[in-house]
Short mmCIF file of N, CA and C in Angstrom, two decimals:
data_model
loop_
_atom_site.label_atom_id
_atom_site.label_comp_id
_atom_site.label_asym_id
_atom_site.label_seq_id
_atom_site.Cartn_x
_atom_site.Cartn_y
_atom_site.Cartn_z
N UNK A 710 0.84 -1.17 0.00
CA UNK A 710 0.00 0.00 0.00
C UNK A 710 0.89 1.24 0.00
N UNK A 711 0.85 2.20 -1.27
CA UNK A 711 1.35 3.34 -1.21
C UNK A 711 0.82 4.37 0.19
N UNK A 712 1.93 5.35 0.46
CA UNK A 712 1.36 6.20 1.77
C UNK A 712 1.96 7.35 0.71
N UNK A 713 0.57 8.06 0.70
CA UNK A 713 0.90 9.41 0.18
C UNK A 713 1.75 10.79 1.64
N UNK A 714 2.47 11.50 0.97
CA UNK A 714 3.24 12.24 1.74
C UNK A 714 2.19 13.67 2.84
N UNK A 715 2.70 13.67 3.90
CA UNK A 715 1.63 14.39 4.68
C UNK A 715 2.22 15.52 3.90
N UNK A 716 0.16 16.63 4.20
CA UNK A 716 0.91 17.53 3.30
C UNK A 716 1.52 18.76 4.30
N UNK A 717 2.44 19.55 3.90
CA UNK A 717 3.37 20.58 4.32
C UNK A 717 2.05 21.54 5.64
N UNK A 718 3.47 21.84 6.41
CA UNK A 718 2.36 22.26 7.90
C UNK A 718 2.43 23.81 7.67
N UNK A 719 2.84 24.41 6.48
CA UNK A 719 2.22 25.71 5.81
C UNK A 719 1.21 25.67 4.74
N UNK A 720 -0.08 26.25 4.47
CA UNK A 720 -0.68 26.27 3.77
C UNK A 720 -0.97 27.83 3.02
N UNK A 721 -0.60 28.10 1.67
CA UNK A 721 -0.79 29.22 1.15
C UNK A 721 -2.34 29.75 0.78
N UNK A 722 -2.87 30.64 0.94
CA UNK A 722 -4.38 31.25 1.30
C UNK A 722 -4.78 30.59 -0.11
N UNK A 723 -6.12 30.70 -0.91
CA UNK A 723 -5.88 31.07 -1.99
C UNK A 723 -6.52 32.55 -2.77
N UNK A 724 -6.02 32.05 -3.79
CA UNK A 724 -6.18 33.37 -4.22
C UNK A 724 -7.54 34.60 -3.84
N UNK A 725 -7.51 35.44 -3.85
CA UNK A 725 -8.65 36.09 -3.86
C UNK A 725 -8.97 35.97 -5.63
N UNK A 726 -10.69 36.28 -5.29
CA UNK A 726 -11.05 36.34 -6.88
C UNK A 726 -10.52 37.19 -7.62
N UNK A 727 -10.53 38.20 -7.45
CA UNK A 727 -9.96 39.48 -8.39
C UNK A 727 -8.55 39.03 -8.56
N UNK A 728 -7.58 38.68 -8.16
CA UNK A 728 -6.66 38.03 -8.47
C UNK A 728 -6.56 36.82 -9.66
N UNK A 729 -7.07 35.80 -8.58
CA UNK A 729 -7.37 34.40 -9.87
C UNK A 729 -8.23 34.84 -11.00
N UNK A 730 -8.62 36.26 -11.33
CA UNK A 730 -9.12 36.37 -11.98
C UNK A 730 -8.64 37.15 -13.05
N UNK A 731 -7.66 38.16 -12.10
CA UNK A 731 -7.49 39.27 -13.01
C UNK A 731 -5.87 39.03 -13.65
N UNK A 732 -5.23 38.35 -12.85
CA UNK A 732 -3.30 38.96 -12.71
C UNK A 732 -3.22 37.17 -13.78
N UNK A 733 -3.71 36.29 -14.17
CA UNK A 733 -3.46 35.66 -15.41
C UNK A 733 -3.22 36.02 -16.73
N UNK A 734 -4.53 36.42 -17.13
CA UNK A 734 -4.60 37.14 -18.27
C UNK A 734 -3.21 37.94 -18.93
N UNK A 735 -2.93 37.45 -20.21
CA UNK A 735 -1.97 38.43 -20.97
C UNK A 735 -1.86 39.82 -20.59
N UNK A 736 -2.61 40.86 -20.22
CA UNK A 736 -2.81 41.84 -20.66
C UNK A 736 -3.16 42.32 -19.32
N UNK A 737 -2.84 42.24 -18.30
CA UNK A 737 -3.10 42.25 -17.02
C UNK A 737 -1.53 43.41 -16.60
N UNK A 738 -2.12 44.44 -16.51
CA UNK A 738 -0.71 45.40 -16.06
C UNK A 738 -0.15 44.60 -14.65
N UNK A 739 -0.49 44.01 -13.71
CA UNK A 739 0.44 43.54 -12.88
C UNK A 739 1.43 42.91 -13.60
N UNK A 740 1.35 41.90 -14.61
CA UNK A 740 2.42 40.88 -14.74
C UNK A 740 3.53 41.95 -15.20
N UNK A 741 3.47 43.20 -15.87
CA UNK A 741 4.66 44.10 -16.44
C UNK A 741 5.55 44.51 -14.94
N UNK A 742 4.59 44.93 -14.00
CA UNK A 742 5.18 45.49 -12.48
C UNK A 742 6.11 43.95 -12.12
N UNK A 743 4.95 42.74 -12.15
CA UNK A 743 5.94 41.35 -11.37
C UNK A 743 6.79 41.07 -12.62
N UNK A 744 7.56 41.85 -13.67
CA UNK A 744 8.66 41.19 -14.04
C UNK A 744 9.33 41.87 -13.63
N UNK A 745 9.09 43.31 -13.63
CA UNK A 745 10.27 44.27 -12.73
C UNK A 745 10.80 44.30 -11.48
N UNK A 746 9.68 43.70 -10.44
CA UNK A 746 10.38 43.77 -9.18
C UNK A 746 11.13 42.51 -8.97
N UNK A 747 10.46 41.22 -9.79
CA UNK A 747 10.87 39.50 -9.32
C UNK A 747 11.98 39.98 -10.12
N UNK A 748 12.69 40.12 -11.19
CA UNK A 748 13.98 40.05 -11.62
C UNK A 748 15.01 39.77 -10.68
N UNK A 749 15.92 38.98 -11.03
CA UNK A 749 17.12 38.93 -9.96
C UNK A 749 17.74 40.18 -9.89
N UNK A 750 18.13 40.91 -10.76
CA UNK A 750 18.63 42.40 -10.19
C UNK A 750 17.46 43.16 -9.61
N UNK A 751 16.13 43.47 -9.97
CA UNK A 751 15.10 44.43 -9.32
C UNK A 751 15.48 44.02 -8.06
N UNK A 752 15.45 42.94 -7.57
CA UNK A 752 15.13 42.52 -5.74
C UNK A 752 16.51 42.73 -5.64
N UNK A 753 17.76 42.80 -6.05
CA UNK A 753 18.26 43.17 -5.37
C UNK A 753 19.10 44.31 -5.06
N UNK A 754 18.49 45.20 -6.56
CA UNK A 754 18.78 46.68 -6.32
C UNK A 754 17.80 47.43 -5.32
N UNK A 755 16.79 46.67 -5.35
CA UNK A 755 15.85 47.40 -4.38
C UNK A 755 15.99 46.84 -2.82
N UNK A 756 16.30 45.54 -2.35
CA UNK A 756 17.06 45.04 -1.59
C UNK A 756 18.73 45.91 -1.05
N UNK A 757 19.47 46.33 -1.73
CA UNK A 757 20.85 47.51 -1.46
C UNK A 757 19.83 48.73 -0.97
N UNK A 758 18.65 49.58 -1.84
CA UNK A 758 18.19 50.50 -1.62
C UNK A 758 17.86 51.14 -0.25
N UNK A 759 17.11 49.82 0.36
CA UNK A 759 16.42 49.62 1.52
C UNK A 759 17.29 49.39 2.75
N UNK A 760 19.02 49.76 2.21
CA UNK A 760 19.93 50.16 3.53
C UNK A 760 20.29 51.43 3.90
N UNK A 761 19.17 52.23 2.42
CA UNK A 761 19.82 53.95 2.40
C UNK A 761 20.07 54.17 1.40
N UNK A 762 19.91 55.75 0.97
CA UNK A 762 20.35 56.11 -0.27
C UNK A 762 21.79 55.92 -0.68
N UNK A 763 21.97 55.54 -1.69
CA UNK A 763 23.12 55.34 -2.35
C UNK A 763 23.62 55.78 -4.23
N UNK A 764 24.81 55.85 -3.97
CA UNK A 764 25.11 56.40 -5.68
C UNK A 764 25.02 55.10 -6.53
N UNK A 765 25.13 55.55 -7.62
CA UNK A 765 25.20 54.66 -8.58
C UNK A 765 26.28 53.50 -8.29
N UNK A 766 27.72 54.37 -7.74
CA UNK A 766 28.85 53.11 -7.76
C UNK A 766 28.50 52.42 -7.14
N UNK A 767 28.26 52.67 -5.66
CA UNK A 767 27.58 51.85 -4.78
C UNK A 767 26.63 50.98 -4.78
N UNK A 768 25.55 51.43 -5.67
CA UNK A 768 25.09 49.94 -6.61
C UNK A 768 25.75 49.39 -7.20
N UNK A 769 26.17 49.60 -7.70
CA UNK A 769 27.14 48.49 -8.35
C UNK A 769 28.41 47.77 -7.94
N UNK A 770 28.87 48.38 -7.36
CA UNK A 770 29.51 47.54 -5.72
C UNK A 770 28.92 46.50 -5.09
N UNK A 771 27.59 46.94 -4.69
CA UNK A 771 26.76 46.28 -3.85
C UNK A 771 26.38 45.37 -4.31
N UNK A 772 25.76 45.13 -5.64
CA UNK A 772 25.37 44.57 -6.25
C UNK A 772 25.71 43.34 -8.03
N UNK A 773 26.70 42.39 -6.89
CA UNK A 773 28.09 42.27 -7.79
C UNK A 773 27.03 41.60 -8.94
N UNK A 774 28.15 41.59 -9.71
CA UNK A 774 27.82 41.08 -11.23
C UNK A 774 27.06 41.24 -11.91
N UNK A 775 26.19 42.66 -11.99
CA UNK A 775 25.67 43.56 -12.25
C UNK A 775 26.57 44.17 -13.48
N UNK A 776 25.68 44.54 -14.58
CA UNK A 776 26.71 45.12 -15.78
C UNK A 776 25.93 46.80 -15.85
N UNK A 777 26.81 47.50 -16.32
CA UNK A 777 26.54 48.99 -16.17
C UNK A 777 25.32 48.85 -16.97
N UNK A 778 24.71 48.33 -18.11
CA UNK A 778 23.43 48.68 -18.90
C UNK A 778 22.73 47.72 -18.08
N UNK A 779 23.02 46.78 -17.68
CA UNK A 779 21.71 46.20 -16.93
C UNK A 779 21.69 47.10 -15.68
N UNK A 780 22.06 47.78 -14.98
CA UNK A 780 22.12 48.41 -13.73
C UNK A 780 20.83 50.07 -14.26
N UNK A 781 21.67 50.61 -15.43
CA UNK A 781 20.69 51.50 -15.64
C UNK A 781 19.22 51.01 -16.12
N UNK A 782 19.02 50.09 -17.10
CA UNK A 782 18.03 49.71 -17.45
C UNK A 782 16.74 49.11 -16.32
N UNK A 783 17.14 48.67 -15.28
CA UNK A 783 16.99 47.99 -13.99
C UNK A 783 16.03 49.37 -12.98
N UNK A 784 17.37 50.67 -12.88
CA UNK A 784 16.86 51.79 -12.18
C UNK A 784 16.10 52.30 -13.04
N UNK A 785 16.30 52.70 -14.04
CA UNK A 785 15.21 53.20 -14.84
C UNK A 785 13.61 52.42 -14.90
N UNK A 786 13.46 51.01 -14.92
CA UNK A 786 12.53 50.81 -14.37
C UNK A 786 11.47 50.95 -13.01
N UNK A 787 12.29 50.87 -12.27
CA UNK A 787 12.12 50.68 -10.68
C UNK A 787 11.69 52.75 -10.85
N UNK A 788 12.51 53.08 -11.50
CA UNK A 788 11.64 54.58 -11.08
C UNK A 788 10.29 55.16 -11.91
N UNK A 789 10.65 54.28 -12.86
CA UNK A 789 9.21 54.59 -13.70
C UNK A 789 8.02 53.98 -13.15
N UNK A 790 8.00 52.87 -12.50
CA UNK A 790 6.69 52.16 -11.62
C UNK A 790 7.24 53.02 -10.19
N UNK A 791 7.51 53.85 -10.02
CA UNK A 791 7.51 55.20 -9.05
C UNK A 791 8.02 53.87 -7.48
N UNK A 792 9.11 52.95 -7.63
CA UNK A 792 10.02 52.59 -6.51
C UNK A 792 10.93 52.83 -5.96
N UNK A 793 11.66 53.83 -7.31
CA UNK A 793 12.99 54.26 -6.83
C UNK A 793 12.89 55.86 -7.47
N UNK A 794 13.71 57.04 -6.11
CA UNK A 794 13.54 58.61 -6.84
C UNK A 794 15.31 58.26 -7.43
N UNK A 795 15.51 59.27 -8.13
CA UNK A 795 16.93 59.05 -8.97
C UNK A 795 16.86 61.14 -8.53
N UNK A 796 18.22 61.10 -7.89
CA UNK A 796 18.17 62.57 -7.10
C UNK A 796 19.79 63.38 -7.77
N UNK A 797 19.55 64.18 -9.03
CA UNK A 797 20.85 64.68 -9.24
C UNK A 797 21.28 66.03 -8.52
N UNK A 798 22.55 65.40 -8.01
CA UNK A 798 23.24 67.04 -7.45
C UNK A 798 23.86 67.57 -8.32
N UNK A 799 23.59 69.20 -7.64
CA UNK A 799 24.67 69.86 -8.46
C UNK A 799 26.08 70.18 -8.34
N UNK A 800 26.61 69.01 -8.62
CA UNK A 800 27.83 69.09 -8.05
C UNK A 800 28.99 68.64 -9.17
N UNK A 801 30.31 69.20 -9.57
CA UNK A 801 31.24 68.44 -10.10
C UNK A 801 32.30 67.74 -9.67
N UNK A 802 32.24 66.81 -9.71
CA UNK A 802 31.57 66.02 -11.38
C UNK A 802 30.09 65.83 -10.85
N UNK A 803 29.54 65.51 -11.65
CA UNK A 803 27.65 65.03 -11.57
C UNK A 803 27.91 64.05 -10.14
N UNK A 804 26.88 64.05 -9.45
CA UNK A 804 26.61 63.38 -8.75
C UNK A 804 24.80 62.83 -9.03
N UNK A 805 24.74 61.49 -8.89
CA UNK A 805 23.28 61.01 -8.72
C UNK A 805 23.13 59.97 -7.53
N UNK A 806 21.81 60.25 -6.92
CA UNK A 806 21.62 59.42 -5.67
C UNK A 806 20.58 58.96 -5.52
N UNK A 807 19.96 57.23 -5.59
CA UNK A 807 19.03 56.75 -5.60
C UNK A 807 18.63 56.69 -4.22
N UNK A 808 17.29 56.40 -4.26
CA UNK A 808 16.68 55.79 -3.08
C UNK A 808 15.42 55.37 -3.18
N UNK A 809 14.72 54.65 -2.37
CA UNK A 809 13.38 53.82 -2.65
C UNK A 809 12.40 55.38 -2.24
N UNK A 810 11.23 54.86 -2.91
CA UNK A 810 10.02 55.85 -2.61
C UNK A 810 9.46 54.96 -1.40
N UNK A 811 8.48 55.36 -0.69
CA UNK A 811 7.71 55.12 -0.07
C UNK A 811 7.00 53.82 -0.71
N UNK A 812 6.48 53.57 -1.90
CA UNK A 812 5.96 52.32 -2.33
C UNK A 812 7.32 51.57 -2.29
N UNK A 813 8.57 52.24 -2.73
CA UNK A 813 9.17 50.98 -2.56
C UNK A 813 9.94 50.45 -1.55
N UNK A 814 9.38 51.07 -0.36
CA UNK A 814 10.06 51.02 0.92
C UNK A 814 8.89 49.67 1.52
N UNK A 815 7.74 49.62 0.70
CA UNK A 815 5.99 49.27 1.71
C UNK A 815 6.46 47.31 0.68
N UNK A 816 7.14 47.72 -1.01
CA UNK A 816 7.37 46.67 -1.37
C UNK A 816 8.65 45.65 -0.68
N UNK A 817 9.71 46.58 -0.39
CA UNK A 817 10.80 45.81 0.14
C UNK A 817 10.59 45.10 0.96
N UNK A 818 9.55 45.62 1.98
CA UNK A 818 9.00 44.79 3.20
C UNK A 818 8.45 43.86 2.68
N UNK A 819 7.70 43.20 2.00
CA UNK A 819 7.13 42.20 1.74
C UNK A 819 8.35 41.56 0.62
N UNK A 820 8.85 42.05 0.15
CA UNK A 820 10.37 40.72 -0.73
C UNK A 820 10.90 40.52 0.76
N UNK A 821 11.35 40.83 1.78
CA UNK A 821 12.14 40.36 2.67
C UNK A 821 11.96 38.81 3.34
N UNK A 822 10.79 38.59 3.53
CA UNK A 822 10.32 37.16 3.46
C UNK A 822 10.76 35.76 2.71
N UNK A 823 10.64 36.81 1.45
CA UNK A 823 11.04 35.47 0.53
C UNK A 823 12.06 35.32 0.10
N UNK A 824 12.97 36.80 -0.05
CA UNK A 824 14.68 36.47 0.29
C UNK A 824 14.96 35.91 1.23
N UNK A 825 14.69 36.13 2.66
CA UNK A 825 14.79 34.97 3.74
C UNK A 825 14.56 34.00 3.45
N UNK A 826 13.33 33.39 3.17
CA UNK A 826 13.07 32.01 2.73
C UNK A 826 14.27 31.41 1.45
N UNK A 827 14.59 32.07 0.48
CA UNK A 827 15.72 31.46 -0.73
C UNK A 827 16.93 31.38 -0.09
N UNK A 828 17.18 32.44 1.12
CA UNK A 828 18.61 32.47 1.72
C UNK A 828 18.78 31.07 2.50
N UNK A 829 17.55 31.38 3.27
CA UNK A 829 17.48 29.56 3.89
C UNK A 829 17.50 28.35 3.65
N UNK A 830 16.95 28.25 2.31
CA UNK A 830 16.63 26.90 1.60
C UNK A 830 17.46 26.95 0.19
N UNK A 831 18.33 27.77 0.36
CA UNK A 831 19.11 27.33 -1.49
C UNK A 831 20.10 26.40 -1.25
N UNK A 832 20.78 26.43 -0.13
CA UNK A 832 21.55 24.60 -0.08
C UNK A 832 21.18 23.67 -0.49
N UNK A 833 20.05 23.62 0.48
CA UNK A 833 19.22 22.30 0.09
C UNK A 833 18.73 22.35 -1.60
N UNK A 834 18.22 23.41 -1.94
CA UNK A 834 17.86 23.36 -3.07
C UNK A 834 18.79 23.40 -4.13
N UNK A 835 19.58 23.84 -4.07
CA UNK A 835 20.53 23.40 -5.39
C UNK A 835 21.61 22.06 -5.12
N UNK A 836 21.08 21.73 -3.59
CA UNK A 836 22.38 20.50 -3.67
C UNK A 836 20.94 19.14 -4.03
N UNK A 837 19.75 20.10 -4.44
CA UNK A 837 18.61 18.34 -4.42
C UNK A 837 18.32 17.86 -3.37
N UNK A 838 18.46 18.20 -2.39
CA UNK A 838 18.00 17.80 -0.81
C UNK A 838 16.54 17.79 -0.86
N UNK A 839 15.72 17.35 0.42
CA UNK A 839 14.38 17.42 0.25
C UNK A 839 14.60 18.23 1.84
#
C-alpha cells in the first residue's frame, strides 16, 4: 500500500477572486510590475536601496555582477513604476543618488520574506536535498 506524503504544515491562502481572476490574463498590467520587481537584479537593487540612499557606484559595488546597462536599465525601471527617486546634485563632477520611494520602501517589506526564505533553503535546493 502506497502512503501518500503528509501535506506541508504551511498552507498558502488562496487566491482572492480578483486576483485568480485578473493577474493571469496576458494583458493584465500587474504581470509588467511582477517582471520588474521578481527580476534577480530588481530585488536586489531594491534590496541595497532599503539600507539607504546610495550612488550609482555603490550599486554596483553592492550589487556584484551587475553590468553597467543592466544596472541602468533595472533603475530606470524601478523609477518609472515610481520605486525608486533618482536625485541629481549639483555638483562636479555630476553626482546622482538613488533611493526607494515610499511604495518601494511598503514593497521591500514584503520581498524580505522570501529572500529569507531562498537564503534559507538554497543549499538544500541546489544541492537536491528534500
Amino acid at each position: 500500500m502506497e502512503v501518500s506524503p503528509s501535506p506541508p504544515a504551511v498552507h498558502a491562502a488562496p487566491l482572492p477572486p480578483e486576483l485568480a481572476d485578473g493577474v493571469f490574463p496576458i494583458g493584465c498590467p500587474s504581470r509588467r510590475v511582477l517582471d520588474h520587481i521578481t527580476s534577480k537584479w530588481g530585488v536586489l537593487i531594491l534590496l541595497a536601496l532599503s539600507e539607504g540612499e546610495q550612488r550609482w557606484s555603490d550599486l554596483r559595488r553592492r550589487t556584484e555582477g551587475i553590468s553597467e546597462k543592466m544596472l541602468a536599465q533595472t533603475l530606470k525601471s524601478l523609477e518609472r513604476d515610481g520605486l525608486v527617486t533618482r536625485t541629481a546634485q549639483p555638483l562636479i563632477p555630476p553626482r546622482v543618488d538613488y533611493s526607494l520611494t515610499e511604495r518601494g520602501y511598503e514593497l521591500t517589506a514584503l520581498l524580505l520574506p522570501l529572500v529569507q526564505w531562498a537564503f534559507d533553503n538554497a543549499d538544500e535546493i541546489i544541492n537536491g536535498q528534500s
